[in-house]
Amino acid sequence: MAQGPDSPTAPELVVESGGDTRVMSPQRTYHVGRDPASDVVLDDARVSWHHAVLRTTAGHWMVEDEGSTNGTFTDGRRVQRTDVGPGSVIRFGNPADGPCAVLSGVPRQDETMTRKPSAVAYPAATHTFRRPSSVRPLPAARTTRIGRADDNDLIVDDLAVSRRHAELRAGTEGYEIVDLGSHNGTYLNGQPVNRSPVVPGDIIGIGHSAFALVGEELQEFVDTGEVSLDVQGLAVHVDHKALLDEVSFPVGERSLLAVVGPSGAGKSTLLNALTGLRPADQGAVLYDGRDLYRDYAELRQRIGLVPQDDILHSQLTVRRALSYAAQLRFPEDTAKDERQARVDEVIHELGLDQRVKQPIHSLSGGQRKRVSVALELLTKPSLLFLDEPTSGLDPGMDRSVMHMLRGLADDGRTVIVVTHSVLSLDVCDRLLVLAPGGRIAYYGPPKEALPYFGFEQWPEAFEAFENDRERDWAGQFRASPVHRRYISADSQQPRHIPEAPRGSVAAPKAQSWGGQLRTLVRRYAAALSADRTFLIIMVALPFVMGAMAHALAGSKLTPDSALNALLILCVGAVLTGAANAVRELVKERVIYQRERAVGLSRSAYLMSKVLVLGLITVVQAVVLTMVGLFGVDLNAPGGKGVLLPPLPEITLAVALLAFTAMMLGLFVSALVRKEEVTMPLLVLLAIVQVVFCGALLKLHGVPGLEQLAWLVPSRWALGGMAGTIDLHRIVPQEITADPLFQHSPWIWLLNMVMLVVLSAILGFLVAKLLRRREPEIMRK
């Protein structure tokens, strides 16, 4: 595209033609014609290949016919060259019904502040803010209540909105917005607020609706899903290495974009930047004209993300898994029938009607991916991102999934898919090819990609990326007509410069911590009860370990059996507790990360694990102790324990040890990166508990070892059990003369309290480790 003369006094224009809208800069010249390389492409036989030109001259706009066959018309008359501006209607090829371009002015900044939401770069170039869906006069001195219920002054039919969500209150000094304890929050210019004044130009965000004060009217703009995405100059650097380098491209409404490239080209980095999970170091992502990073707190609810791994508990049935997800994502005041109706709607939309009663793990790979997509569609996202959705699928399933995404885009969403597969790129509207170093090597229609590169097959292109790393793929693309046609000409939003540095976004406030906890507990209990392998191990382990302890104890604890019986109880409690928990966080990491990004409370999630696993672990510990010591003469002094009868005291010590071991298992599960390493670590944990419990090594008075043993839960549990039966009296050896083995109320209480303290410390550490796994933008 040629550069036009510098005309700083000419206004920017918005041209609407063939359903498309774009902003025209006075610094550029715009070509109109049938040629696909034109800036305004008109696919009509009456339009010439090179039909007309729009440019600025002497501070005003003009249209000039380029010798077209059928002519250019304004005001019903054929023109060769004439001035145009806001309000002009230009027809090409026929004065009555030829393709037309309608010109309108872009509001000045002061006009934007009074007429349109000021948080949007260019409202006329967006879909949501192009025109209000409704306009409501505001009474001068009363409150307007907004919500989903029928008794509100302003009813918003959106399940993301609470029944009584917020109030817009009129006062002597103007208006203020007040949140009414809503589930998903009320936002002012993208930021969550409880109470804040509202001035003209502010955007009030409630669910999928935005409200703006315009004079004495409240204008509503509804995000229907038909939104554009403008990516501008994204750059990400790590240790002076570029992972993304000046990535810019537009994504139109109802489009399907595929992102491909060789390994290490920055596809995952780009995905994280586009979703806001890991914002780019430089550049902007404009969600229908709004800065995604600045307004992330609000806009994250409009973004669906389907990771490569499944984001549902595979033991649950399709309907049950989606129902629990709906409970977590919709307001607590949503009726069960309303939630279920939405669940049924997405099940039908994704073609899962015949699979609703099947456990997710029994579905094929393509069907499981459909369930993950169904989960994200519950909240009606406008942008849907998928990371390698066809990974591991056969060619037939690959094409089925891609056609599903094509249908989702056609239904009114913008869909972006990162993929290694090139089998079904033909169903996409646009293709983005990343070269090594995170640079754009191609952006445009998929069918034009291979001819652009000069190859016949995709493997040849990928080999060229690997073998010719010195080639400036991005520079060649920027200089090509393809770049001008599909990036420069299609970008409707002007270059956006953020008004202020954008820091981290706080984690979403849990509007109902107790409600989340109840749902999480029910879901987790249902998932565990459906896991037959877990149930078998859970039932068998305490009986097996208890039987071993009983065999060692015999009918009475004697100098030959007492220490070994207590040691087996320690080992059994550690194995029981740690085995229950050591896989539970790492195997759900992808699920946690996704749910955390859309409002899951970290503490509620952790507490659900502690409550369910803790209850199971304590019951197992009681069974273990009863099987091991029932009917055994414990040989306690005078038949009494320290504070309680001997058997209840030992049972309490074993239960606390098992619970602490369970917390230790959660710590390991939160620490490791892969599930495969948890079992070797479980064995290591058991060995450490045996070595440092005090039954095999003398620990008291040994510098270093004694202090290290303070961190080992079995050290305190064995001390409590030994104190109950006064182990040194039964087994008078140097190793049993340990001060922690004394038959003393204070020593016994110290042992029990230390187990509680270790559990609390481990819980704190697990919470910190969970925070490390959260989206980077949510970390403070």
Tab-separated table of N, CA, C and O in Angstrom, residues 15-68:
chain	number	residue	atom	x	y	z
A	15	VAL	N	-14.886	3.475	7.366
A	15	VAL	CA	-15.563	3.044	6.158
A	15	VAL	C	-16.257	1.718	6.428
A	15	VAL	O	-15.654	0.781	6.940
A	16	GLU	N	-17.542	1.648	6.124
A	16	GLU	CA	-18.329	0.419	6.259
A	16	GLU	C	-18.703	-0.038	4.860
A	16	GLU	O	-19.345	0.687	4.107
A	17	SER	N	-18.260	-1.264	4.528
A	17	SER	CA	-18.510	-1.796	3.192
A	17	SER	C	-18.635	-3.302	3.262
A	17	SER	O	-17.770	-3.982	3.817
A	18	GLY	N	-19.716	-3.827	2.704
A	18	GLY	CA	-19.909	-5.269	2.659
A	18	GLY	C	-19.934	-5.922	4.029
A	18	GLY	O	-19.538	-7.066	4.187
A	19	GLY	N	-20.393	-5.183	5.047
A	19	GLY	CA	-20.451	-5.727	6.390
A	19	GLY	C	-19.164	-5.558	7.170
A	19	GLY	O	-19.132	-5.844	8.362
A	20	ASP	N	-18.089	-5.097	6.519
A	20	ASP	CA	-16.820	-4.877	7.199
A	20	ASP	C	-16.673	-3.408	7.569
A	20	ASP	O	-17.179	-2.519	6.870
A	21	THR	N	-15.965	-3.165	8.657
A	21	THR	CA	-15.723	-1.805	9.119
A	21	THR	C	-14.252	-1.653	9.427
A	21	THR	O	-13.641	-2.529	10.033
A	22	ARG	N	-13.662	-0.514	8.990
A	22	ARG	CA	-12.274	-0.258	9.327
A	22	ARG	C	-12.043	1.240	9.432
A	22	ARG	O	-12.769	2.039	8.844
A	23	VAL	N	-11.027	1.567	10.213
A	23	VAL	CA	-10.636	2.958	10.378
A	23	VAL	C	-9.615	3.308	9.308
A	23	VAL	O	-8.668	2.559	9.061
A	24	MET	N	-9.814	4.467	8.634
A	24	MET	CA	-8.892	4.916	7.600
A	24	MET	C	-8.074	6.086	8.136
A	24	MET	O	-8.626	7.084	8.607
A	25	SER	N	-6.766	5.938	8.037
A	25	SER	CA	-5.853	6.969	8.509
A	25	SER	C	-5.591	7.986	7.399
A	25	SER	O	-5.410	7.615	6.227
A	26	PRO	N	-5.518	9.288	7.726
A	26	PRO	CA	-5.248	10.304	6.693
A	26	PRO	C	-3.825	10.231	6.145
A	26	PRO	O	-3.526	10.875	5.146
A	27	GLN	N	-2.955	9.442	6.783
A	27	GLN	CA	-1.580	9.325	6.300
A	27	GLN	C	-1.417	8.235	5.232
A	27	GLN	O	-0.303	7.991	4.784
A	28	ARG	N	-2.500	7.587	4.830
A	28	ARG	CA	-2.367	6.467	3.901
A	28	ARG	C	-3.317	6.607	2.726
A	28	ARG	O	-4.296	7.349	2.776
A	29	THR	N	-3.000	5.893	1.648
A	29	THR	CA	-3.838	5.829	0.459
A	29	THR	C	-4.504	4.458	0.412
A	29	THR	O	-3.852	3.444	0.678
A	30	TYR	N	-5.804	4.424	0.061
A	30	TYR	CA	-6.571	3.181	0.095
A	30	TYR	C	-7.102	2.872	-1.308
A	30	TYR	O	-7.765	3.709	-1.933
A	31	HIS	N	-6.775	1.668	-1.785
A	31	HIS	CA	-7.204	1.235	-3.110
A	31	HIS	C	-8.471	0.380	-2.993
A	31	HIS	O	-8.579	-0.474	-2.110
A	32	VAL	N	-9.412	0.624	-3.904
A	32	VAL	CA	-10.695	-0.085	-3.919
A	32	VAL	C	-10.796	-0.845	-5.240
A	32	VAL	O	-10.499	-0.288	-6.307
A	33	GLY	N	-11.186	-2.108	-5.154
A	33	GLY	CA	-11.342	-2.870	-6.389
A	33	GLY	C	-11.580	-4.341	-6.130
A	33	GLY	O	-11.708	-4.783	-4.979
A	34	ARG	N	-11.631	-5.099	-7.222
A	34	ARG	CA	-11.849	-6.535	-7.122
A	34	ARG	C	-10.558	-7.284	-6.822
A	34	ARG	O	-10.583	-8.451	-6.428
A	35	ASP	N	-9.429	-6.661	-7.026
A	35	ASP	CA	-8.130	-7.274	-6.765
A	35	ASP	C	-8.028	-7.625	-5.277
A	35	ASP	O	-8.215	-6.764	-4.416
A	36	PRO	N	-7.742	-8.910	-4.955
A	36	PRO	CA	-7.632	-9.290	-3.532
A	36	PRO	C	-6.564	-8.502	-2.773
A	36	PRO	O	-6.593	-8.435	-1.551
A	37	ALA	N	-5.638	-7.893	-3.511
A	37	ALA	CA	-4.613	-7.091	-2.854
A	37	ALA	C	-5.096	-5.687	-2.532
A	37	ALA	O	-4.361	-4.915	-1.903
A	38	SER	N	-6.294	-5.338	-2.940
A	38	SER	CA	-6.831	-4.003	-2.653
A	38	SER	C	-7.062	-3.842	-1.160
A	38	SER	O	-7.267	-4.809	-0.425
A	39	ASP	N	-7.089	-2.584	-0.723
A	39	ASP	CA	-7.374	-2.308	0.688
A	39	ASP	C	-8.844	-2.523	1.003
A	39	ASP	O	-9.203	-2.983	2.081
A	40	VAL	N	-9.721	-2.129	0.074
A	40	VAL	CA	-11.153	-2.399	0.197
A	40	VAL	C	-11.528	-3.304	-0.974
A	40	VAL	O	-11.569	-2.858	-2.123
A	41	VAL	N	-11.748	-4.589	-0.684
A	41	VAL	CA	-12.017	-5.574	-1.732
A	41	VAL	C	-13.529	-5.692	-1.923
A	41	VAL	O	-14.263	-5.955	-0.969
A	42	LEU	N	-13.999	-5.494	-3.152
A	42	LEU	CA	-15.420	-5.602	-3.487
A	42	LEU	C	-15.590	-6.724	-4.495
A	42	LEU	O	-15.188	-6.605	-5.663
A	43	ASP	N	-16.179	-7.826	-4.066
A	43	ASP	CA	-16.340	-9.001	-4.918
A	43	ASP	C	-17.648	-8.880	-5.701
A	43	ASP	O	-18.671	-9.474	-5.352
A	44	ASP	N	-17.625	-8.045	-6.752
A	44	ASP	CA	-18.805	-7.797	-7.573
A	44	ASP	C	-18.326	-7.619	-9.017
A	44	ASP	O	-17.383	-6.863	-9.284
A	45	ALA	N	-19.002	-8.283	-9.969
A	45	ALA	CA	-18.549	-8.260	-11.367
A	45	ALA	C	-18.589	-6.858	-11.957
A	45	ALA	O	-17.888	-6.555	-12.933
A	46	ARG	N	-19.402	-5.959	-11.407
A	46	ARG	CA	-19.504	-4.593	-11.932
A	46	ARG	C	-18.339	-3.716	-11.486
A	46	ARG	O	-18.167	-2.602	-11.987
A	47	VAL	N	-17.580	-4.205	-10.517
A	47	VAL	CA	-16.440	-3.458	-9.987
A	47	VAL	C	-15.189	-3.863	-10.753
A	47	VAL	O	-14.938	-5.051	-10.979
A	48	SER	N	-14.404	-2.880	-11.157
A	48	SER	CA	-13.179	-3.162	-11.894
A	48	SER	C	-12.102	-3.700	-10.954
A	48	SER	O	-12.176	-3.556	-9.728
A	49	TRP	N	-11.084	-4.333	-11.575
A	49	TRP	CA	-9.980	-4.920	-10.793
A	49	TRP	C	-9.299	-3.838	-9.941
A	49	TRP	O	-9.078	-4.011	-8.764
A	50	HIS	N	-8.994	-2.695	-10.571
A	50	HIS	CA	-8.511	-1.518	-9.854
A	50	HIS	C	-9.512	-0.410	-10.128
A	50	HIS	O	-9.494	0.217	-11.197
A	51	HIS	N	-10.384	-0.149	-9.168
A	51	HIS	CA	-11.558	0.679	-9.448
A	51	HIS	C	-11.376	2.145	-9.034
A	51	HIS	O	-11.616	3.055	-9.827
A	52	ALA	N	-10.962	2.371	-7.765
A	52	ALA	CA	-10.879	3.749	-7.280
A	52	ALA	C	-9.843	3.845	-6.178
A	52	ALA	O	-9.343	2.819	-5.668
A	53	VAL	N	-9.552	5.093	-5.791
A	53	VAL	CA	-8.576	5.361	-4.734
A	53	VAL	C	-9.181	6.379	-3.770
A	53	VAL	O	-9.826	7.354	-4.200
A	54	LEU	N	-8.975	6.159	-2.459
A	54	LEU	CA	-9.339	7.123	-1.423
A	54	LEU	C	-8.052	7.655	-0.821
A	54	LEU	O	-7.206	6.888	-0.367
A	55	ARG	N	-7.914	8.981	-0.795
A	55	ARG	CA	-6.713	9.587	-0.224
A	55	ARG	C	-7.057	10.962	0.306
A	55	ARG	O	-8.162	11.484	0.087
A	56	THR	N	-6.114	11.576	1.049
A	56	THR	CA	-6.311	12.938	1.542
A	56	THR	C	-5.465	13.903	0.731
A	56	THR	O	-4.349	13.595	0.306
A	57	THR	N	-6.035	15.095	0.531
A	57	THR	CA	-5.346	16.168	-0.173
A	57	THR	C	-5.719	17.493	0.488
A	57	THR	O	-6.916	17.781	0.654
A	58	ALA	N	-4.699	18.260	0.855
A	58	ALA	CA	-4.928	19.605	1.419
A	58	ALA	C	-5.900	19.571	2.597
A	58	ALA	O	-6.773	20.431	2.739
A	59	GLY	N	-5.758	18.546	3.432
A	59	GLY	CA	-6.543	18.501	4.660
A	59	GLY	C	-7.935	17.950	4.516
A	59	GLY	O	-8.739	18.072	5.450
A	60	HIS	N	-8.291	17.344	3.377
A	60	HIS	CA	-9.612	16.748	3.247
A	60	HIS	C	-9.502	15.457	2.430
A	60	HIS	O	-8.524	15.227	1.721
A	61	TRP	N	-10.541	14.612	2.535
A	61	TRP	CA	-10.566	13.336	1.830
A	61	TRP	C	-11.141	13.506	0.429
A	61	TRP	O	-12.001	14.364	0.191
A	62	MET	N	-10.678	12.660	-0.480
A	62	MET	CA	-11.225	12.658	-1.826
A	62	MET	C	-11.221	11.231	-2.372
A	62	MET	O	-10.448	10.388	-1.942
A	63	VAL	N	-12.132	10.948	-3.296
A	63	VAL	CA	-12.175	9.685	-4.001
A	63	VAL	C	-11.863	9.962	-5.466
A	63	VAL	O	-12.332	10.949	-6.047
A	64	GLU	N	-11.044	9.100	-6.083
A	64	GLU	CA	-10.648	9.272	-7.472
A	64	GLU	C	-10.847	7.965	-8.222
A	64	GLU	O	-10.349	6.916	-7.809
A	65	ASP	N	-11.626	8.014	-9.288
A	65	ASP	CA	-11.852	6.845	-10.127
A	65	ASP	C	-10.568	6.523	-10.900
A	65	ASP	O	-9.875	7.424	-11.380
A	66	GLU	N	-10.250	5.223	-10.994
A	66	GLU	CA	-9.029	4.798	-11.685
A	66	GLU	C	-9.313	4.284	-13.086
A	66	GLU	O	-8.692	3.334	-13.549
A	67	GLY	N	-10.259	4.911	-13.760
A	67	GLY	CA	-10.591	4.491	-15.118
A	67	GLY	C	-11.428	3.230	-15.147
A	67	GLY	O	-11.280	2.383	-16.047
A	68	SER	N	-12.324	3.086	-14.158
A	68	SER	CA	-13.143	1.886	-14.066
A	68	SER	C	-14.114	1.799	-15.238
A	68	SER	O	-14.472	2.820	-15.854
